[in-house]
Every structure is written in structure tokens, then in C-alpha cells.
């Protein structure tokens, strides 16, 4: 298998050379079947990948890499509960949370069912008004306190499906250790009708513990009797005893498990604020949309497998076309946080430099994922996408229908999403620029002066992922699509997508710096010169 993969990488390098002058525009013009061949439907999503620097032979070579890397076998192993997180000896079974188990009845299912029942119980009682705050009034605001995977997923989904939130119950998300985040959020809330979900897989995360402590103090300061705190605090953790030690009533702590990674945990009890704010039915529809994509990822042949194709294209551009970044541009305001969510998913999973055995990777792994909602980006960084000196592959995410009332206005949004993909591919030649300027009545001299500035190289790649409308099921499928794309990238690069040791050193040094700021001499000695200077500056301000 190893040497078959090595051969596949070499074949791809040859394909890349062969395609040096490949032009998507002529490929589209001379091959009318391309658009139908380079298109896929799965779980309510459509993928058009015809606008790529790719022909059938290069695609076959990419698929050969997927075969040689045993993509399907390794996905099956992951779904079946194998310890694919080799460094931590853990499974990555987020798929089991949506009932996807690679044909084996996983023992975890009973735990998941029991957790889900408790989750539905808490959510139902808050939504119905049966759960009351310390003054006897119903809960009006839910504040999730968590960070990373205990924040980004629920925060993004709450935004994306905001049309499902009932009037009179608001959802809020606080993550940053900057006290501003919590203070700004709480300013408009009434403590007697506010319910906190303290979400932390480890229940040992600095930011979350600081904010949770501040939230509890806020409740007490407002007059909440200590024995009524349980009406206002719930916890979600894989370390239930720690959550209870913190002071959350055991009945209010929902478990999660070490076989769910933080950035894959949206589907677990980390979804509690969604179950409360959007309703259990919506949460289950999200899970079932993800389950449909799981089934597709497991069962579709490689050439018709959406996450596999997206992962292959990502590797193609990253390793063979020097693309250091990848933009995800959702044309839907409600998906504005999608790039932020995907940044953790993709970069924390695949931003690695050693393979699964700990040997240096022979090639680049994940680049930078970035983006924002269209059309906003068109008035800022799209200039660089169209005319910059680097090629940035783009995923356009495009719901074709809206929940907003002004459907005619929404048509402009859809039109712009479609147009941007065409513009990236089409570009503008010097001759076209000249003709355009001349048609505007410009003099020949002015035309010659300006025309080079209007040239756009075109031939710039993009995928378009479209869907009828953003609803819980299509959103679930979209997120599962990117999860599996990320897993397959990791398989192709032969790295462990499920650990994140890179985040640790900064946290440790942060503790040392903080101790130094508190005057601990040994910690001061551990600082480098630049850090010591800044700590000195900070201390001087404190004294002044
Ligand atoms: O710092 C990285 C990280 O470990 C993420 O992987 C995780 O999602 C986040 O911190 C939060 O961790 P926890 O849920 O344990 O508070």
C-alpha cells in the first residue's frame, strides 16, 4: 500500500506537469459533457467541480491516490470505532452520534440514547416554561460558555438556523477569556431568567473556567440564592466529576466521551444550547442530514464520493499548485461563521508536520482556510482572488432559496455567487480590456495606459456547493461533508487528524507568563527577553 501511494504521488507530479498550460475555459468549451461529468449530488447537496485545473486523466490519477491510500478502508475503520487517533489511543466516533456505525452495532449507542433523552428533557422543560429561574419566571436567555469545539459549532449552527429560534428565548455564546466578551453579553440580560451552559470536554480549560466563575458570581451578586444556582447552570463534559466539583448539580451535567474530539463534538451533548434554542426536532434533523452524508461517504464509490473528491482537489492544489490558502465563501449571511468553524475543523485537524508514525511529512499538509460571507468579500479581498499573484482555490457555498422575506433581493445574492465563480474562471484578456475601454469612449492613448490594469488571468479554480435551502438537514450534511473531506485529507497525507498537540506549548507558556505577572521570580526567569520586557511594561502600568 505504501509503495502504491508513493507511485500515485509520482504519477500526480507528472499529471501536474502535463497540465501546466491547462485552460479550464477551453476544457469547458471543447467538452460539453464536462459539466455533467464533474457534478455530484448527495444528501441534499450538489457539487459542481467542473471549474478546476483537472481533466479525466488527472482525476483518474487523483482517484488512484485515494485507492492507494486505502481511503475507504480507513474511513470504515474510523466509523467502526478503531483507534484512529493513534497518539491518544482513541476512536473518532462523532459519526456514531448520528447513528452511523459502518455496519457494526456500536456499544456506545446506548450511552448516546440515554444522554439524548436527558438533553431533550432539559431542552423541553426550558422551552415549555416548566423550568423556572430563582424568581419563578421562565428562562429567556441561554448563554453557552465554552471555547474551540465547545463553542464554534453550536455558535455557528445557532446563527445558521436563527429563523428557528422562538421569540422570547435568545441564545448567546461567550468564549474569550477577555472579560469583555462575557460582560458585553450579560449587559442586556436579566440574571433571574438567564441559563448558562458551561461546555468543556475537559472542564479544565482556562477561558471557560474563568468565564463560568464570573457567570456564577454574576448570578449570586444579583441575588440568586446559592441553593437555586442549579436552576441557572448546566454543564457538558467528559469529566463529569470536575463539573460537579465546580458546583453544577449532577443532574444538570450531560456527559460526553473521549471518543468524540472537541472539533467534532457539535453532535454530542455540546449541542445542548441548540436543542434548547432551536428545539430537539431541529437538532435531530441536523443529525439526520449528517447521517445521510455519512452514508454517502462510506458507500459511494471514490469517483462519485463528494468528500473524497473535495479532499483530492484540496491536496491537488496544496501539493501540486502551491496553493497555501483555500477560501470558503458562503453566499448566505446566516453562514457567515462557516469559515471560522471550518478553521478549527481543518487546521486543528490537519495542520501537522509528522505522519502517523511520527516521521516528518514528505510534503505540505493543511494550508490556511479563510473566507467570509458573500457578497461582503467582493468589496474587499476578491480583488486579490481575481488579480492577485497567488492562485486561491475557492469553495462557493450557495443556498438557492432564502428564509428572508425579500426574495427578489435575495436573487441578487445568488446571482453574485454564481457570477464570481464564472469571473474567476473566465478572467479578462488584454484584448477584451482594450475593447471594453474603447466601447466606453476612451481615447486610444488612455486605453493603452489603462488596459493592463483591467486584465484578469482567469483560469482560477472553484467548487460550487449548492443546496435548495439552508435547513437543519442540509446544514448537517454540509458540516459532515467538510468533516469527511478533512478526514480524507488526513488519510491522503497519512497524518493523525484527531490530535492537537500544537496548542499545548502556548498554553503552558501562558501559565508561566501569568505567574510572572503575579510576581513569581522563577517564572520571570523562564521568560525570553521580549516577553520579560512586555511583562515589565504591564507591571509598570499596574503600579502607576
Ligand atoms: O485548545 C484546543 C482545544 O483543546 C480544542 O481542541 C477544544 O475544542 C478546545 O480546546 C476546548 O476544550 P474543552 O472543551 O476541553 O474546554
Coordinates of C-alpha atoms in Angstrom, one line a residue, residues 33-422:
X33 CA -20.1 16.7 -21.3
X34 CA -17.7 18.1 -18.7
X35 CA -20.2 20.0 -16.6
X36 CA -22.4 16.8 -16.2
X37 CA -19.5 14.5 -15.5
X38 CA -17.9 16.9 -12.9
X39 CA -21.0 17.2 -10.9
X40 CA -22.4 15.2 -8.0
X41 CA -25.5 15.1 -5.8
X42 CA -25.5 13.8 -2.2
X43 CA -27.6 14.3 0.9
X44 CA -29.4 17.3 -0.5
X45 CA -26.2 19.0 -1.7
X46 CA -25.0 19.5 -5.3
X47 CA -21.3 19.8 -6.1
X48 CA -20.1 21.4 -9.3
X49 CA -16.3 20.8 -9.6
X50 CA -16.0 21.4 -13.3
X51 CA -14.1 24.7 -12.7
X52 CA -10.9 23.0 -11.8
X53 CA -7.5 22.5 -13.4
X54 CA -8.3 19.0 -14.0
X55 CA -9.1 16.6 -16.8
X56 CA -10.2 13.0 -16.8
X57 CA -6.6 11.6 -16.7
X58 CA -5.6 13.8 -13.8
X59 CA -8.8 13.0 -12.0
X60 CA -8.0 9.3 -12.5
X61 CA -4.6 9.8 -11.0
X62 CA -6.1 11.6 -8.0
X63 CA -8.5 8.7 -7.6
X64 CA -5.6 6.3 -7.8
X65 CA -4.0 8.1 -4.8
X66 CA -7.3 7.7 -2.9
X67 CA -7.3 4.0 -3.7
X68 CA -3.6 3.5 -2.9
X69 CA -4.1 5.3 0.4
X70 CA -6.9 2.8 1.3
X71 CA -9.3 5.7 1.8
X72 CA -12.4 3.5 2.0
X73 CA -10.8 1.0 4.4
X74 CA -9.6 3.7 6.7
X75 CA -12.9 5.5 6.7
X76 CA -14.7 2.2 7.5
X77 CA -12.2 1.7 10.4
X78 CA -12.9 5.2 11.7
X79 CA -16.7 4.7 11.5
X80 CA -16.3 1.3 13.1
X81 CA -14.5 2.6 16.2
X82 CA -10.9 1.8 15.5
X83 CA -8.4 3.9 17.5
X84 CA -7.6 6.2 14.5
X85 CA -6.3 8.8 17.0
X86 CA -3.1 6.8 17.4
X87 CA -1.2 9.3 19.7
X88 CA -4.0 9.4 22.2
X89 CA -5.3 5.8 21.7
X90 CA -8.8 7.0 21.0
X91 CA -11.5 6.4 18.4
X92 CA -13.1 9.3 16.5
X93 CA -16.7 8.3 16.6
X94 CA -18.6 11.5 16.1
X95 CA -20.4 9.6 13.4
X96 CA -21.9 7.3 16.0
X97 CA -23.7 10.3 17.5
X98 CA -25.8 10.5 14.3
X99 CA -26.3 6.7 14.1
X100 CA -23.6 5.9 11.5
X101 CA -21.6 2.9 12.5
X102 CA -20.0 1.2 9.5
X103 CA -22.4 -1.7 9.9
X104 CA -21.4 -2.6 13.4
X105 CA -23.8 -2.1 16.4
X106 CA -21.5 0.1 18.5
X107 CA -21.7 -0.3 22.2
X108 CA -21.6 3.5 22.6
X109 CA -25.2 3.7 21.2
X110 CA -26.9 3.1 24.5
X111 CA -24.9 5.8 26.2
X112 CA -25.8 8.2 23.4
X113 CA -29.5 7.4 23.6
X114 CA -29.5 8.0 27.4
X115 CA -27.7 11.3 27.0
X116 CA -30.0 12.4 24.3
X117 CA -33.1 11.7 26.5
X118 CA -31.7 13.9 29.3
X119 CA -30.8 16.6 26.7
X120 CA -34.3 16.5 25.4
X121 CA -35.7 16.7 28.9
X122 CA -33.7 19.9 29.8
X123 CA -34.4 21.5 26.5
X124 CA -38.1 20.7 26.6
X125 CA -38.6 22.0 30.1
X126 CA -36.9 25.2 29.4
X127 CA -38.8 25.7 26.1
X128 CA -42.1 25.0 27.7
X129 CA -41.6 27.3 30.6
X130 CA -41.7 24.5 33.2
X131 CA -38.1 25.2 34.1
X132 CA -38.1 28.4 36.1
X133 CA -35.4 30.7 37.4
X134 CA -34.9 31.6 41.1
X135 CA -37.7 34.2 41.0
X136 CA -40.1 31.8 39.4
X137 CA -40.1 33.2 35.9
X138 CA -39.3 31.4 32.7
X139 CA -35.9 31.3 31.1
X140 CA -35.5 34.0 28.5
X141 CA -31.8 33.7 27.6
X142 CA -29.3 30.8 27.3
X143 CA -25.6 31.6 27.4
X144 CA -23.2 29.0 26.3
X145 CA -19.8 29.3 27.8
X146 CA -17.1 27.3 26.0
X147 CA -14.3 27.7 23.6
X148 CA -12.9 25.9 20.5
X149 CA -15.0 22.9 19.7
X150 CA -17.2 23.6 22.7
X151 CA -18.2 26.9 21.1
X152 CA -17.7 27.2 17.4
X153 CA -20.1 24.5 16.3
X154 CA -23.1 25.5 18.4
X155 CA -22.4 29.2 17.8
X156 CA -22.3 28.7 14.1
X157 CA -25.4 26.5 13.9
X158 CA -27.4 28.8 16.1
X159 CA -26.7 31.6 13.6
X160 CA -27.3 29.5 10.6
X161 CA -30.7 28.3 11.8
X162 CA -31.7 31.5 13.6
X163 CA -35.0 31.5 11.8
X164 CA -36.0 28.6 14.0
X165 CA -35.4 30.4 17.3
X166 CA -38.6 31.2 19.1
X167 CA -39.4 34.7 20.2
X168 CA -38.7 35.3 23.9
X169 CA -35.8 32.9 24.2
X170 CA -32.4 34.2 23.0
X171 CA -29.1 32.3 22.5
X172 CA -25.7 33.8 23.3
X173 CA -22.2 32.5 23.1
X174 CA -19.2 33.5 25.2
X175 CA -15.7 32.1 24.5
X176 CA -12.9 34.6 25.0
X177 CA -11.0 34.9 28.3
X178 CA -11.2 38.6 27.6
X179 CA -13.8 39.7 30.2
X180 CA -15.3 42.0 27.7
X181 CA -16.9 39.0 25.9
X182 CA -18.9 38.0 29.0
X183 CA -19.5 41.5 30.3
X184 CA -20.9 42.7 26.9
X185 CA -23.1 39.7 26.6
X186 CA -24.5 39.9 30.1
X187 CA -25.2 43.6 30.0
X188 CA -28.5 43.2 28.3
X189 CA -29.6 40.1 30.2
X190 CA -31.7 39.6 33.4
X191 CA -29.9 37.2 35.8
X192 CA -33.2 35.7 37.0
X193 CA -34.1 34.5 33.6
X194 CA -30.7 33.5 32.3
X195 CA -29.5 30.0 32.0
X196 CA -25.8 29.1 31.5
X197 CA -24.4 26.0 29.7
X198 CA -20.8 25.5 30.8
X199 CA -19.4 23.4 27.9
X200 CA -16.0 21.9 28.2
X201 CA -14.9 18.4 27.3
X202 CA -12.1 18.5 29.8
X203 CA -13.6 21.0 32.3
X204 CA -10.1 22.2 32.7
X205 CA -9.9 25.0 30.1
X206 CA -8.7 28.4 31.4
X207 CA -11.1 30.5 29.3
X208 CA -14.2 28.5 30.2
X209 CA -13.5 28.2 33.9
X210 CA -12.8 31.9 34.2
X211 CA -16.0 32.8 32.4
X212 CA -18.0 30.2 34.3
X213 CA -16.7 31.6 37.6
X214 CA -17.6 35.1 36.6
X215 CA -21.1 34.0 35.5
X216 CA -21.8 32.3 38.8
X217 CA -20.6 35.4 40.6
X218 CA -23.0 37.5 38.4
X219 CA -25.9 35.3 39.4
X220 CA -25.0 35.4 43.1
X221 CA -24.4 39.2 43.1
X222 CA -27.9 39.6 41.6
X223 CA -29.5 37.8 44.4
X224 CA -29.7 34.2 43.2
X225 CA -29.7 32.1 46.4
X226 CA -26.8 29.6 46.3
X227 CA -29.2 26.7 46.5
X228 CA -31.0 27.9 43.4
X229 CA -27.9 28.1 41.2
X230 CA -29.0 24.7 39.8
X231 CA -31.9 26.5 38.1
X232 CA -29.3 28.6 36.1
X233 CA -26.3 26.4 35.5
X234 CA -25.9 23.2 33.4
X235 CA -22.7 21.6 32.3
X236 CA -21.5 19.5 29.4
X237 CA -18.3 17.5 29.9
X238 CA -16.4 14.2 29.5
X239 CA -15.2 14.9 33.1
X240 CA -18.5 14.9 35.0
X241 CA -16.9 14.9 38.4
X242 CA -14.9 18.1 37.6
X243 CA -18.1 19.8 36.5
X244 CA -19.8 18.7 39.7
X245 CA -16.8 19.9 41.8
X246 CA -17.2 23.3 40.1
X247 CA -20.7 23.5 41.6
X248 CA -23.0 22.3 38.9
X249 CA -25.8 20.0 40.1
X250 CA -25.0 16.4 38.9
X251 CA -28.5 16.1 37.3
X252 CA -27.6 19.1 35.2
X253 CA -24.4 17.7 33.8
X254 CA -24.6 16.0 30.5
X255 CA -21.8 13.6 29.6
X256 CA -19.6 13.4 26.5
X257 CA -16.9 10.9 25.8
X258 CA -13.2 10.7 24.9
X259 CA -14.2 9.1 21.6
X260 CA -15.6 12.5 20.4
X261 CA -13.0 15.0 19.5
X262 CA -13.6 18.6 20.6
X263 CA -13.9 20.0 17.0
X264 CA -16.2 17.1 16.1
X265 CA -18.4 17.5 19.2
X266 CA -21.3 19.6 17.9
X267 CA -23.3 16.4 17.5
X268 CA -22.9 15.4 21.2
X269 CA -24.2 17.0 24.3
X270 CA -22.3 20.1 23.2
X271 CA -25.4 20.6 21.1
X272 CA -27.4 21.3 24.3
X273 CA -27.8 25.1 23.6
X274 CA -29.1 24.2 20.1
X275 CA -31.6 21.7 21.5
X276 CA -32.9 24.4 23.8
X277 CA -32.8 27.3 21.3
X278 CA -33.8 25.5 18.1
X279 CA -35.7 22.6 19.5
X280 CA -34.9 18.9 19.7
X281 CA -36.6 18.2 16.4
X282 CA -34.3 20.6 14.6
X283 CA -31.3 19.1 16.4
X284 CA -32.3 15.7 15.3
X285 CA -32.9 16.8 11.7
X286 CA -29.3 18.2 11.8
X287 CA -28.1 14.8 12.9
X288 CA -30.1 13.0 10.2
X289 CA -28.7 15.3 7.5
X290 CA -25.2 14.5 8.7
X291 CA -26.1 10.8 8.8
X292 CA -27.1 10.9 5.1
X293 CA -23.7 12.4 4.3
X294 CA -22.0 9.7 6.4
X295 CA -23.7 7.0 4.5
X296 CA -22.7 8.6 1.2
X297 CA -19.1 9.0 2.4
X298 CA -19.0 5.3 3.4
X299 CA -20.8 3.8 0.5
X300 CA -20.3 5.9 -2.6
X301 CA -17.5 4.8 -4.9
X302 CA -14.5 7.0 -4.8
X303 CA -15.2 8.7 -8.2
X304 CA -18.7 9.6 -7.0
X305 CA -17.9 10.4 -3.4
X306 CA -18.3 14.1 -2.6
X307 CA -15.9 14.4 0.4
X308 CA -13.3 12.3 -1.3
X309 CA -13.4 14.5 -4.4
X310 CA -13.1 17.6 -2.3
X311 CA -10.2 16.2 -0.4
X312 CA -8.4 15.2 -3.5
X313 CA -8.9 18.6 -5.0
X314 CA -7.6 20.2 -1.9
X315 CA -4.5 18.0 -2.0
X316 CA -4.1 18.7 -5.7
X317 CA -3.9 22.4 -5.2
X318 CA -2.0 22.3 -1.9
X319 CA 0.7 19.9 -3.0
X320 CA 1.0 20.4 -6.8
X321 CA -0.1 24.0 -7.5
X322 CA 1.5 25.7 -4.4
X323 CA -1.9 26.9 -3.1
X324 CA -1.1 27.9 0.5
X325 CA -4.6 29.0 1.2
X326 CA -8.2 27.9 0.5
X327 CA -11.2 30.3 0.7
X328 CA -14.6 29.2 1.7
X329 CA -17.2 31.8 0.6
X330 CA -20.8 31.2 1.7
X331 CA -23.3 33.2 -0.2
X332 CA -25.7 33.4 2.8
X333 CA -25.4 35.8 5.7
X334 CA -26.5 33.0 8.1
X335 CA -23.4 31.1 7.1
X336 CA -21.1 33.9 7.8
X337 CA -19.4 32.0 10.6
X338 CA -18.8 28.9 8.5
X339 CA -15.2 29.8 7.7
X340 CA -14.5 30.3 11.4
X341 CA -16.0 26.9 12.2
X342 CA -14.0 25.3 9.4
X343 CA -10.8 26.9 10.5
X344 CA -10.7 24.8 13.7
X345 CA -12.0 21.7 11.9
X346 CA -9.5 21.8 9.1
X347 CA -6.4 23.5 10.6
X348 CA -6.5 21.9 14.0
X349 CA -7.0 18.5 12.4
X350 CA -4.5 18.7 9.5
X351 CA -2.1 21.4 10.4
X352 CA 0.6 18.8 11.2
X353 CA 4.2 18.1 10.2
X354 CA 4.7 14.5 11.1
X355 CA 2.9 11.4 9.8
X356 CA 1.0 8.8 11.8
X357 CA 4.3 7.2 12.8
X358 CA 5.9 10.5 13.8
X359 CA 8.1 10.8 10.8
X360 CA 8.4 14.1 9.0
X361 CA 5.8 14.5 6.3
X362 CA 7.4 14.5 2.8
X363 CA 5.0 17.3 1.7
X364 CA 2.9 20.1 2.9
X365 CA -0.3 19.4 4.9
X366 CA -3.1 21.8 5.6
X367 CA -2.8 25.4 4.4
X368 CA -4.8 28.3 5.7
X369 CA -8.6 28.2 5.3
X370 CA -10.3 31.6 5.3
X371 CA -13.3 33.4 4.0
X372 CA -16.4 35.4 4.8
X373 CA -20.0 35.7 3.6
X374 CA -20.6 36.9 0.1
X375 CA -21.2 39.5 -1.1
X376 CA -19.2 41.3 1.6
X377 CA -15.9 39.8 0.4
X378 CA -16.5 41.1 -3.1
X379 CA -15.9 44.6 -1.8
X380 CA -12.7 43.7 0.0
X381 CA -10.5 40.7 -0.8
X382 CA -12.0 39.5 -4.0
X383 CA -9.7 41.9 -5.8
X384 CA -6.8 39.6 -4.8
X385 CA -8.7 36.5 -5.7
X386 CA -9.2 37.9 -9.2
X387 CA -6.0 39.7 -9.9
X388 CA -3.5 38.8 -7.2
X389 CA -0.3 37.0 -7.9
X390 CA -1.3 33.8 -6.0
X391 CA -4.0 31.4 -7.0
X392 CA -6.5 30.7 -4.3
X393 CA -8.9 27.8 -4.8
X394 CA -12.4 28.7 -3.6
X395 CA -15.5 26.8 -2.4
X396 CA -18.6 28.7 -3.0
X397 CA -21.5 27.6 -0.7
X398 CA -24.8 28.6 -2.2
X399 CA -28.3 28.0 -0.8
X400 CA -30.6 28.8 -3.8
X401 CA -33.6 29.8 -1.7
X402 CA -33.9 32.0 1.3
X403 CA -35.9 32.2 4.6
X404 CA -35.7 36.0 4.3
X405 CA -38.9 37.8 3.1
X406 CA -37.3 39.8 0.2
X407 CA -36.9 37.0 -2.3
X408 CA -36.3 39.3 -5.2
X409 CA -33.4 40.9 -3.3
X410 CA -32.1 37.5 -2.5
X411 CA -31.8 36.8 -6.2
X412 CA -29.0 39.4 -6.4
X413 CA -27.1 37.4 -3.8
X414 CA -27.5 34.1 -5.8
X415 CA -26.6 36.0 -9.0
X416 CA -23.4 37.3 -7.4
X417 CA -22.3 33.9 -6.1
X418 CA -22.8 32.3 -9.5
X419 CA -21.1 35.3 -11.2
X420 CA -18.0 35.2 -9.0
X421 CA -17.2 31.6 -9.9
X422 CA -17.6 32.4 -13.6

